[in-house]
Amino acid sequence: MTNPAIEAFVQEANDILETLEDQLLELEGSSDPAQVDAVFRALHTIKGSGSMFGFTRLSQFTHHFETAFDLIREGKLAIDGKLIDLSLKARDTMRRFVDLGGDNAEADQLSEAAEVKNLVAALQSLTNVTSAPETTEEGASQAGAASEIAVFDIWFKPAADDLRNGLRPDLLLGELEDLGDVTHRLDLTAVPSLEKLEPLQCYAAWAVTLTGATTEEAIKDVFIFADDSELEITKHEPPVAASEPELTTKTVAADKGKSNKTTAPIRVDSGRLDEVMDRLGELVIAQARLNQVTTRLADPMLEAVTEDIERLLTGLRDTTLSIRMMPIETVFGKFRRVVRDLSAELNKDIKLVTKGGETEIDKNVIDKLSEPLVHMIRNAIDHGVETREGRIEANKPEHGTVILSANQEGGEVLISLEDDGRGLNTEAIRARAIERGLLDANATPTEQELHQFIFAPGFSTAKELTSISGRGVGMDAVKTTVDSLRGNFKVHSQPGQGTKVTLHLPVSLAIIDGMLVRLGSDVFVIPLSAVQECVELDTLETNRESGRSMLRIRETLVPFLDLVDVFNYPESKDTRRRVVIVRAGNAPLGLIVDDILGQNQTVIKALSVYHRDVEGFAGATILGDGTVALIIDTAIMIRRALQQAKAQEAPSKYVAAGGH
């Protein structure tokens, strides 16, 4: 059985390492003492708690990393590009030790690996400082204070659940011994009588006297992972003058945590959140059925209860959805390292700018975004941004810029990646599309239509195959992921100015607002976020434009699909039919239905394994009367309309690349 305490440590360590990468990248452009302290505390936490939970190899490796930042804190080591490179590699190695799950044969093997030994040797060569650089008066006084012998009285009492959660006081005492001479006494005065004793609860405390050339902050760092424990430190300056007061610091978790108890984060497995969402979906469906029963019975008392339940359920829905929402910065932060490494590999000076990181989106969407965004960034840096020489020749700044931004518009989150590079080469795209048989040589697609070919499977204009690009799988992966998230994208590019790719994604994948439409006796759902307007069919003019079926709406021609034909229904007998105008990106499309029934809060259910390959549907939902309604995938409908329209055009041959 897996130890819950070790699982908690692994999760905590991974969180610290995620933050550590950002902190190291921040230090590359500055030497902020507060940031240096934050890095040191992170390393000290992992080193100490790693030893406590059986990750000795991790702790031993981290010690070398920690030593370097201890020297930086003391002003004996400067931060430069070489140190940041080594630190990032060391951070990656720490992640590998954590992933191995503790001391085992694999951890021993990794510790003895040549790359790890070389990294340790490089860190040691940096930390063997023979002379310290000049320091400020404040730094000199701090260094002098740290070297003075002092006596510290330490009283430490673990929280009641600490031992059960894996805390090892013996290891903490061992760390104190590294700081100086230690004597300690076990305090058992809080142990209750036998009938009141809880076997799994900690009642012991330790009284410790430490003598050495250390500081109060260094002692606190030993207990940094035991942040729920009671800690009292009293410092004596030897010899203690009678006129000098003692310097005392007391940290008691019971007092410290009073204001934070209601806001302290709790780790919850994402699977449990998914289960909560499923139950909430069932509640939404049941509430819709209750509404129908209430309307049919017309009982005032039942109506009042139903309104209360609906109000409470709406609040519960909003709260539950907010729990699943995460700031997109959690994804954006990962790409600073990607840009840094690619810039070095390609010998390009590129700066990543992020905007709108506070924009929130469903965690399930975030989990699927990392890979497509990495492909987009790699494409922008490799194909888009010029070399330093090329930028100078084009009268641009030597350093290129990649902007990653996010903002919310209604029920959608828009994520844009923009570079200031050379822009898309439409002629090269056209030539490659003709070469692969995707475009007839005599066809005249628009620039926007040509841009969509970059998302076709295996499509690439790269002349050489490199470790970064050339196989044509990157942007195809972007399209596949965006389609699976019920999103779409659009591309805007200007020669010599750069390219901007914008992803349109739903805020949530669980519950959406939908429009109910009818075909014959069956009901379908169209996502409300895709609906632009609804109009009467008999008031519109339908005609054929270049062989295409079009609707004239306010002097604008809009292609349309009759869903009766799409889904092979019998010819409609309704005399007054409706048109729902939907949009994906810049492409509008009219969907002709028999009737519009109104709006509905739609709980999305995935189709079964036997029906997932049925094209045109994003899922299904259960209506208030218990019937099942299929959710129409508007992006696929628009793609189908474009394919039909191009197939009807003569004499040109044109096969759409699948973009929206």
XYZ file of C-alpha atoms in Angstrom:
660
model
C 0.000 0.000 0.000
C 1.312 3.440 -0.879
C 2.247 5.620 2.087
C -0.026 8.727 2.087
C 2.731 10.797 3.717
C 5.156 9.921 0.915
C 2.473 10.706 -1.685
C 1.983 14.097 -0.022
C 5.737 14.740 -0.090
C 5.998 13.823 -3.775
C 3.133 16.181 -4.636
C 4.639 18.939 -2.499
C 8.085 18.422 -4.046
C 6.678 18.553 -7.581
C 4.856 21.785 -6.767
C 8.049 23.296 -5.356
C 10.041 22.216 -8.416
C 7.454 23.775 -10.749
C 7.826 27.085 -8.913
C 11.598 26.675 -8.704
C 11.970 26.725 -12.483
C 10.156 30.071 -12.694
C 12.244 31.469 -9.833
C 15.494 30.476 -11.543
C 14.423 32.039 -14.833
C 13.477 35.234 -12.971
C 16.980 35.357 -11.484
C 18.588 35.283 -14.931
C 17.812 38.952 -15.444
C 18.298 40.105 -11.854
C 19.859 39.176 -8.526
C 16.905 39.969 -6.294
C 17.907 38.895 -2.735
C 14.293 37.960 -1.957
C 14.239 35.652 -4.992
C 17.572 34.111 -3.985
C 16.176 33.456 -0.494
C 13.056 31.874 -2.028
C 15.198 29.494 -4.113
C 17.330 28.606 -1.089
C 14.271 27.880 1.052
C 12.812 25.668 -1.686
C 16.042 23.669 -1.928
C 16.360 23.409 1.837
C 12.788 22.181 2.136
C 13.276 19.445 -0.457
C 16.626 18.432 1.036
C 15.317 18.196 4.584
C 11.966 16.619 3.853
C 13.513 14.312 1.226
C 15.806 12.843 3.881
C 12.833 12.591 6.242
C 10.697 10.572 3.789
C 13.341 8.190 2.472
C 14.613 10.164 -0.550
C 18.245 10.167 0.591
C 19.694 10.272 -2.927
C 17.543 13.308 -3.695
C 18.648 14.956 -0.457
C 22.343 14.290 -1.136
C 22.132 15.707 -4.647
C 20.135 18.759 -3.549
C 22.798 19.554 -0.944
C 25.262 20.583 -3.689
C 22.611 22.747 -5.334
C 21.702 24.330 -1.984
C 25.343 25.108 -1.185
C 25.639 27.248 -4.309
C 22.658 29.379 -3.323
C 23.887 29.638 0.250
C 27.057 31.219 -1.137
C 24.958 33.555 -3.282
C 23.054 34.638 -0.154
C 26.374 35.398 1.544
C 27.623 37.415 -1.420
C 30.385 34.923 -2.243
C 29.040 33.764 -5.593
C 27.624 35.788 -8.461
C 24.650 34.823 -10.618
C 25.432 34.394 -14.307
C 24.201 32.432 -17.305
C 26.405 29.433 -16.485
C 24.979 29.187 -12.959
C 21.401 29.395 -14.256
C 22.125 26.677 -16.856
C 23.525 24.379 -14.171
C 20.659 25.208 -11.811
C 18.019 24.354 -14.395
C 19.751 21.049 -15.136
C 19.983 20.363 -11.397
C 16.284 21.116 -11.005
C 15.477 18.626 -13.793
C 17.625 16.001 -12.069
C 15.798 16.600 -8.777
C 12.517 15.976 -10.617
C 13.905 12.649 -11.871
C 14.858 11.614 -8.325
C 11.370 12.517 -7.099
C 9.727 10.536 -9.915
C 11.696 7.427 -8.886
C 9.740 7.383 -5.619
C 12.564 7.236 -3.060
C 15.716 5.240 -2.405
C 15.787 2.230 -4.724
C 17.994 0.639 -7.350
C 16.920 3.168 -9.976
C 17.785 6.085 -7.672
C 21.208 4.541 -6.981
C 21.760 4.092 -10.706
C 20.769 7.688 -11.437
C 23.052 8.938 -8.671
C 25.982 7.076 -10.263
C 25.136 8.142 -13.836
C 27.889 10.061 -15.618
C 25.638 13.031 -16.400
C 24.666 13.413 -12.725
C 28.251 13.047 -11.531
C 29.365 15.666 -14.074
C 26.603 17.984 -12.869
C 27.670 17.530 -9.232
C 31.287 18.205 -10.213
C 30.257 21.375 -12.040
C 28.284 22.595 -9.012
C 31.199 21.812 -6.717
C 33.593 23.731 -8.962
C 31.328 26.756 -8.642
C 31.045 26.493 -4.864
C 34.806 26.139 -4.196
C 35.186 29.889 -3.681
C 38.552 30.900 -2.244
C 37.871 34.593 -1.857
C 34.671 36.479 -1.474
C 33.885 39.474 -3.688
C 33.499 42.870 -2.139
C 30.311 43.177 -0.129
C 28.297 46.031 1.168
C 28.625 47.114 4.776
C 25.284 45.449 5.503
C 26.415 42.203 3.921
C 29.712 42.314 5.844
C 27.921 42.840 9.130
C 25.562 39.963 8.404
C 28.473 37.668 7.556
C 30.244 38.680 10.742
C 27.134 38.024 12.791
C 26.749 34.579 11.277
C 30.297 33.609 12.279
C 29.850 34.471 15.976
C 29.301 31.637 18.429
C 25.856 31.772 20.011
C 23.737 29.598 22.282
C 20.145 28.807 21.291
C 17.474 27.260 23.485
C 14.948 25.513 21.231
C 11.613 24.095 22.302
C 9.896 22.022 19.618
C 6.523 20.267 19.863
C 5.138 18.485 16.754
C 1.475 18.912 15.912
C -0.777 16.052 17.015
C -0.918 14.423 13.552
C 2.699 15.099 12.492
C 4.150 11.676 13.351
C 1.265 9.903 11.659
C 1.906 12.038 8.569
C 5.555 11.002 8.413
C 7.418 13.653 10.440
C 10.760 12.342 11.772
C 11.967 14.403 14.783
C 15.162 12.328 14.955
C 16.144 13.554 11.484
C 15.393 17.144 12.451
C 17.662 16.781 15.480
C 20.310 15.359 13.158
C 20.080 18.493 11.000
C 20.499 20.663 14.100
C 23.709 18.776 14.863
C 25.061 19.987 11.523
C 24.740 23.549 12.860
C 26.697 23.065 16.092
C 26.950 21.182 19.379
C 23.541 19.886 20.480
C 22.127 18.564 23.739
C 18.446 17.666 23.971
C 15.849 16.430 26.448
C 12.567 14.661 25.693
C 9.588 16.405 27.315
C 6.731 13.977 28.090
C 4.747 16.184 30.463
C 1.818 16.391 27.999
C 1.294 12.605 27.841
C -2.196 11.849 29.261
C -3.317 8.917 31.367
C -3.586 5.569 29.615
C -7.375 5.613 29.224
C -7.196 9.011 27.474
C -4.163 8.287 25.329
C -4.640 8.263 21.535
C -2.092 5.797 20.086
C -1.588 7.707 16.825
C -1.308 11.163 18.385
C 1.982 12.876 19.287
C 2.302 14.199 22.857
C 6.098 14.516 23.061
C 8.166 17.701 22.841
C 11.914 18.313 22.707
C 13.994 20.854 24.607
C 17.258 21.451 22.694
C 20.340 23.552 23.443
C 22.456 24.356 20.379
C 25.845 26.069 20.529
C 27.494 27.112 17.289
C 28.255 29.737 14.654
C 24.801 29.779 13.155
C 21.760 32.027 12.923
C 18.163 31.923 14.029
C 17.064 31.805 10.362
C 19.177 28.700 9.770
C 17.483 26.976 12.704
C 14.031 27.927 11.386
C 14.986 26.471 8.011
C 15.503 23.071 9.679
C 11.856 23.110 10.784
C 10.477 24.679 7.600
C 8.616 21.507 6.633
C 7.138 21.153 10.129
C 5.137 24.339 9.728
C 2.196 23.133 11.860
C 4.412 22.445 14.869
C 5.074 24.703 17.854
C 8.553 26.223 17.799
C 10.223 28.526 20.319
C 13.783 29.800 19.867
C 15.723 31.842 22.437
C 19.145 33.194 21.529
C 21.901 33.975 24.068
C 24.940 36.015 23.092
C 27.922 34.604 25.034
C 28.765 36.078 27.420
C 25.328 37.525 28.083
C 25.603 40.997 29.589
C 23.194 41.722 32.444
C 21.995 44.913 30.785
C 21.240 43.228 27.457
C 17.783 41.721 26.940
C 17.365 38.264 25.456
C 16.275 38.078 21.850
C 13.281 35.716 21.687
C 11.247 34.507 18.744
C 8.184 32.319 19.187
C 6.162 30.695 16.474
C 3.073 28.795 17.570
C 1.021 27.118 14.877
C -2.189 27.519 16.832
C -1.800 31.306 16.781
C -0.182 31.514 13.370
C -2.941 29.593 11.639
C -6.009 31.255 13.098
C -6.538 33.596 10.179
C -5.667 30.990 7.570
C -7.720 27.987 8.635
C -10.667 28.884 6.428
C -8.534 29.593 3.357
C -5.821 26.956 3.599
C -5.614 24.941 0.358
C -6.585 21.275 0.415
C -5.258 18.793 -2.134
C -8.033 16.919 -3.891
C -7.511 14.273 -6.552
C -8.824 15.551 -9.895
C -10.766 12.305 -10.317
C -12.859 13.202 -7.299
C -13.648 16.580 -8.819
C -14.788 14.799 -11.965
C -17.065 12.605 -9.833
C -18.523 15.698 -8.168
C -19.183 17.184 -11.607
C -20.934 14.003 -12.695
C -23.190 14.120 -9.627
C -23.860 17.802 -10.237
C -24.802 16.995 -13.819
C -27.299 14.449 -12.612
C -28.727 17.052 -10.230
C -29.114 19.556 -13.076
C -30.991 16.931 -15.101
C -33.190 16.002 -12.122
C -33.923 19.667 -11.473
C -35.022 20.107 -15.103
C -37.414 17.165 -14.684
C -38.728 18.712 -11.470
C -39.410 21.947 -13.351
C -41.491 20.057 -15.904
C -43.494 18.253 -13.201
C -44.068 21.534 -11.348
C -45.330 23.225 -14.499
C -47.721 20.358 -15.195
C -49.159 20.200 -11.644
C -49.384 23.997 -11.165
C -49.112 23.654 -7.373
C -48.034 26.989 -5.761
C -46.271 25.289 -2.817
C -44.384 22.959 -5.156
C -43.453 25.925 -7.356
C -41.935 27.728 -4.364
C -39.871 24.683 -3.381
C -38.761 24.180 -6.979
C -37.588 27.795 -7.221
C -35.564 27.388 -4.023
C -33.969 24.190 -5.294
C -33.141 25.838 -8.613
C -31.541 28.804 -6.841
C -29.472 26.572 -4.567
C -28.466 24.316 -7.444
C -27.345 27.296 -9.510
C -25.109 28.417 -6.653
C -23.766 24.891 -6.196
C -23.071 24.638 -9.923
C -21.160 27.933 -9.998
C -19.140 27.002 -6.910
C -18.285 23.533 -8.210
C -17.294 24.858 -11.604
C -15.087 27.474 -9.932
C -13.253 24.696 -8.056
C -12.287 23.141 -11.394
C -11.172 26.492 -12.764
C -7.467 27.319 -12.746
C -5.546 30.380 -13.928
C -4.000 29.715 -17.297
C -0.720 31.054 -15.911
C -0.155 27.498 -14.658
C 0.375 26.562 -18.312
C 2.048 29.796 -19.455
C 4.746 29.525 -16.783
C 6.033 26.271 -18.277
C 6.941 27.859 -21.588
C 9.589 30.276 -20.391
C 11.999 27.353 -20.163
C 10.919 26.113 -23.611
C 11.633 29.512 -25.170
C 14.959 29.845 -23.359
C 16.204 26.421 -24.450
C 15.049 26.806 -28.063
C 16.586 30.265 -28.300
C 19.940 28.844 -27.205
C 19.639 25.847 -29.553
C 18.785 28.005 -32.581
C 21.133 30.852 -31.598
C 18.255 33.330 -31.563
C 17.615 36.033 -28.979
C 13.911 35.657 -28.174
C 11.859 37.057 -25.325
C 8.568 35.510 -24.186
C 5.881 37.937 -22.998
C 2.776 36.575 -21.281
C -0.472 38.465 -20.777
C -3.767 37.554 -19.151
C -2.341 34.715 -17.063
C -5.065 35.303 -14.481
C -7.724 34.174 -16.996
C -9.379 31.035 -15.623
C -10.292 27.926 -17.582
C -11.406 24.383 -16.798
C -8.600 22.193 -15.438
C -9.376 19.480 -18.001
C -8.820 22.036 -20.770
C -5.561 23.185 -19.170
C -4.295 19.597 -18.959
C -4.686 19.212 -22.725
C -3.232 22.601 -23.690
C 0.444 22.111 -22.873
C 1.346 19.948 -25.862
C -0.375 22.024 -28.593
C 1.008 25.270 -27.186
C 4.529 23.812 -27.164
C 4.116 22.919 -30.860
C 2.911 26.445 -31.620
C 5.833 28.034 -29.758
C 8.378 25.784 -31.460
C 6.900 26.646 -34.859
C 6.928 30.366 -34.108
C 10.557 30.325 -32.964
C 11.867 28.007 -35.676
C 9.871 29.157 -38.717
C 8.655 32.597 -37.696
C 11.310 34.594 -35.851
C 14.382 35.419 -37.913
C 17.991 35.001 -36.845
C 19.773 37.969 -35.289
C 21.392 38.770 -38.645
C 18.077 38.431 -40.479
C 16.345 40.801 -38.081
C 19.078 43.412 -38.435
C 18.767 43.137 -42.225
C 14.975 43.609 -41.930
C 15.474 46.704 -39.710
C 14.010 44.956 -36.680
C 15.307 44.805 -33.102
C 17.951 42.113 -32.645
C 15.814 40.217 -30.142
C 12.567 38.663 -31.278
C 9.375 38.653 -29.244
C 6.778 35.938 -28.776
C 3.579 37.046 -27.019
C 1.349 34.471 -25.324
C -1.932 35.995 -24.163
C -5.349 34.930 -22.912
C -8.682 36.602 -22.281
C -12.265 35.522 -21.797
C -15.132 36.487 -24.099
C -18.476 35.130 -22.961
C -18.296 31.357 -22.691
C -15.000 31.179 -24.565
C -11.357 31.683 -23.661
C -9.197 33.107 -26.424
C -5.538 32.074 -26.319
C -3.257 33.821 -28.788
C 0.346 33.216 -29.776
C 1.878 36.097 -31.694
C 5.412 36.552 -33.012
C 7.124 39.482 -34.730
C 8.875 37.309 -37.298
C 8.740 36.962 -41.052
C 5.110 35.830 -41.314
C 3.708 32.845 -43.209
C 5.024 32.237 -46.713
C 1.737 31.785 -48.572
C 3.466 30.917 -51.838
C 5.447 28.141 -50.184
C 2.262 26.867 -48.507
C 0.433 26.927 -51.851
C 3.247 25.090 -53.628
C 3.404 22.439 -50.911
C -0.391 21.986 -50.957
C -0.344 21.468 -54.735
C 2.593 19.057 -54.418
C 0.678 16.952 -51.882
C -2.527 16.952 -53.923
C -4.472 19.060 -51.439
C -4.950 21.911 -53.894
C -5.488 22.049 -57.625
C -2.910 24.101 -59.465
C -5.684 26.225 -61.037
C -7.572 26.853 -57.763
C -7.707 30.362 -56.322
C -8.162 30.003 -52.535
C -8.069 33.041 -50.297
C -5.071 33.764 -48.100
C -7.038 32.639 -45.041
C -7.859 29.336 -46.747
C -4.192 28.813 -47.609
C -3.207 29.426 -43.991
C -5.466 26.571 -42.893
C -3.239 24.087 -44.735
C -0.576 24.379 -42.004
C -2.936 22.292 -39.827
C -3.211 19.454 -42.355
C -1.690 16.098 -41.276
C 1.983 15.830 -42.220
C 2.055 19.299 -43.800
C 5.378 21.158 -43.605
C 7.202 23.694 -45.747
C 10.551 23.042 -44.030
C 13.255 22.193 -46.562
C 15.408 20.385 -44.002
C 14.521 17.940 -41.253
C 15.781 19.118 -37.867
C 15.330 18.090 -34.251
C 12.759 20.878 -33.936
C 10.658 20.730 -37.089
C 10.208 19.333 -40.545
C 7.934 16.319 -40.072
C 4.666 18.241 -40.240
C 3.108 16.730 -37.121
C 3.165 19.752 -34.812
C 0.288 21.876 -36.039
C -1.741 18.787 -36.919
C -1.512 17.856 -33.225
C -2.736 21.369 -32.365
C -5.786 20.936 -34.591
C -6.569 17.472 -33.201
C -6.458 18.724 -29.607
C -8.470 21.872 -30.308
C -11.129 19.805 -32.088
C -11.332 17.418 -29.127
C -11.912 20.414 -26.846
C -14.769 21.663 -29.065
C -12.702 24.701 -29.983
C -11.542 26.338 -33.180
C -8.755 28.619 -34.315
C -7.948 31.372 -36.738
C -4.684 32.539 -38.256
C -3.648 36.067 -39.149
C -0.291 36.712 -40.795
C 1.422 39.644 -42.474
C 4.603 39.193 -44.530
C 7.550 40.637 -42.648
C 5.416 41.550 -39.627
C 4.640 38.238 -37.954
C 1.907 35.682 -37.373
C -0.874 35.409 -34.822
C -2.718 32.155 -34.111
C -5.759 32.416 -31.837
C -7.409 29.413 -30.203
C -11.090 29.716 -29.236
C -11.807 27.272 -26.412
C -14.799 26.685 -24.130
C -14.375 27.851 -20.533
C -15.770 24.543 -19.257
C -16.158 21.071 -20.729
C -18.755 19.886 -18.229
C -21.828 22.124 -18.429
C -22.689 24.531 -21.226
C -25.619 26.683 -22.219
C -27.319 25.141 -25.216
C -30.081 25.928 -27.692
C -32.670 23.174 -28.157
C -33.767 22.612 -31.762
C -36.177 20.091 -33.262
C -35.932 17.845 -36.307
C -39.089 15.849 -36.793
C -39.880 14.506 -33.325
C -36.238 14.495 -32.136
C -34.438 17.197 -30.165
C -30.837 18.298 -30.693
C -28.612 20.788 -28.838
C -26.490 23.518 -30.436
C -23.871 25.129 -28.103
C -25.126 28.632 -27.408
C -21.607 30.088 -27.562
C -21.511 29.240 -31.296
C -24.939 30.728 -32.100
C -24.906 34.137 -33.776
C -28.611 34.630 -34.514
C -31.837 32.826 -35.444
C -34.098 33.771 -38.357
C -37.233 32.504 -40.127
C -36.409 30.492 -43.224
C -39.405 31.710 -45.256
C -38.213 35.336 -44.994
C -34.854 34.530 -46.565
C -33.836 34.288 -50.162
C -32.085 31.044 -51.095
C -30.154 30.781 -54.325
C -27.195 29.115 -55.964
C -23.937 31.055 -56.042
C -21.178 29.343 -58.079
C -22.912 26.031 -57.526
C -23.207 26.601 -53.778
C -26.389 26.710 -51.670
C -26.582 30.152 -50.075
C -28.895 32.209 -47.873
C -29.134 35.957 -48.277
C -29.161 37.560 -44.824
C -29.101 41.391 -44.841
C -27.260 41.538 -48.155
C -24.786 38.887 -47.007
C -24.574 35.438 -48.563
C -24.220 32.670 -45.983
C -23.786 28.973 -46.875
C -26.268 26.634 -45.221
C -26.886 22.989 -44.409
C -30.329 21.475 -43.998
C -29.948 19.136 -41.023
C -32.772 17.011 -42.414
C -30.432 16.127 -45.282
C -27.312 15.881 -43.105
C -28.902 13.372 -40.713
C -30.951 11.550 -43.384
C -34.358 12.474 -41.952
C -37.559 12.265 -44.017
C -38.426 15.488 -45.789
C -39.759 18.014 -43.308
C -43.507 18.738 -43.315
C -43.128 21.929 -41.267
C -44.213 24.980 -43.245
C -42.320 27.493 -41.119
C -38.794 26.337 -40.505
C -35.946 28.149 -38.743
C -32.296 28.903 -39.504
C -29.690 29.014 -36.737
C -26.635 30.999 -37.827
C -23.539 29.564 -36.152
C -19.956 30.685 -36.409
C -16.561 29.078 -35.867
C -13.742 31.581 -36.306
C -14.615 33.767 -39.298
C -16.787 31.152 -41.004
C -20.608 31.577 -40.636
C -23.012 28.793 -41.491
C -26.780 28.452 -41.460
C -28.240 25.271 -39.953
C -31.849 24.719 -41.029
C -34.044 23.053 -38.394
C -37.771 22.440 -38.022
C -38.150 24.539 -34.887
C -36.308 26.253 -32.026
C -37.471 25.133 -28.585
C -35.468 27.503 -26.382
C -32.367 27.500 -24.216
C -31.261 24.807 -21.813
C -28.442 24.227 -19.345
C -26.721 21.278 -20.965
C -24.748 18.635 -19.093
C -22.357 17.086 -21.598
C -22.078 13.302 -21.601
C -19.450 11.569 -23.712
C -20.705 9.218 -26.407
C -20.155 5.501 -25.858
C -17.183 3.696 -27.393
C -19.547 2.394 -30.087
C -20.629 5.866 -31.191
C -17.566 8.089 -30.743
C -16.651 7.753 -34.415
C -20.016 9.165 -35.543
C -19.056 12.493 -37.057
C -20.952 15.665 -36.292
C -21.668 15.299 -32.572
C -19.740 16.627 -29.556
C -21.596 14.431 -27.065
C -25.075 13.926 -25.677
C -27.244 15.166 -22.822
C -30.358 14.052 -20.958
C -33.327 16.405 -21.091
C -35.783 17.121 -18.318
C -38.268 14.543 -19.608
C -35.568 11.836 -19.566
C -35.003 11.724 -23.338
C -31.521 11.866 -24.843
C -30.491 14.758 -27.096
C -27.337 14.785 -29.225
C -25.100 17.871 -29.097
C -24.213 19.133 -32.572
C -20.526 19.886 -33.220
C -20.749 23.177 -35.119
C -17.072 23.154 -36.092
C -17.492 19.845 -37.919
C -20.677 21.116 -39.594
C -18.841 24.173 -40.897
C -15.988 22.027 -42.151
C -18.484 19.755 -43.920
C -20.157 22.762 -45.550
C -16.806 24.065 -46.787
C -15.915 20.674 -48.220
C -19.253 20.404 -50.011
C -18.972 23.937 -51.368
C -15.478 23.405 -52.724
C -16.446 20.054 -54.245
C -19.307 21.761 -56.103
C -17.072 24.456 -57.571
C -16.138 23.760 -61.179
C -13.749 23.354 -62.806
C -11.450 23.894 -59.808
C -10.582 21.024 -57.539
C -10.159 21.959 -53.882
C -10.044 19.784 -50.782
C -10.229 21.703 -47.478
C -7.420 21.140 -45.027
C -9.738 20.819 -42.084
C -9.244 24.260 -40.532
C -12.113 26.168 -39.035
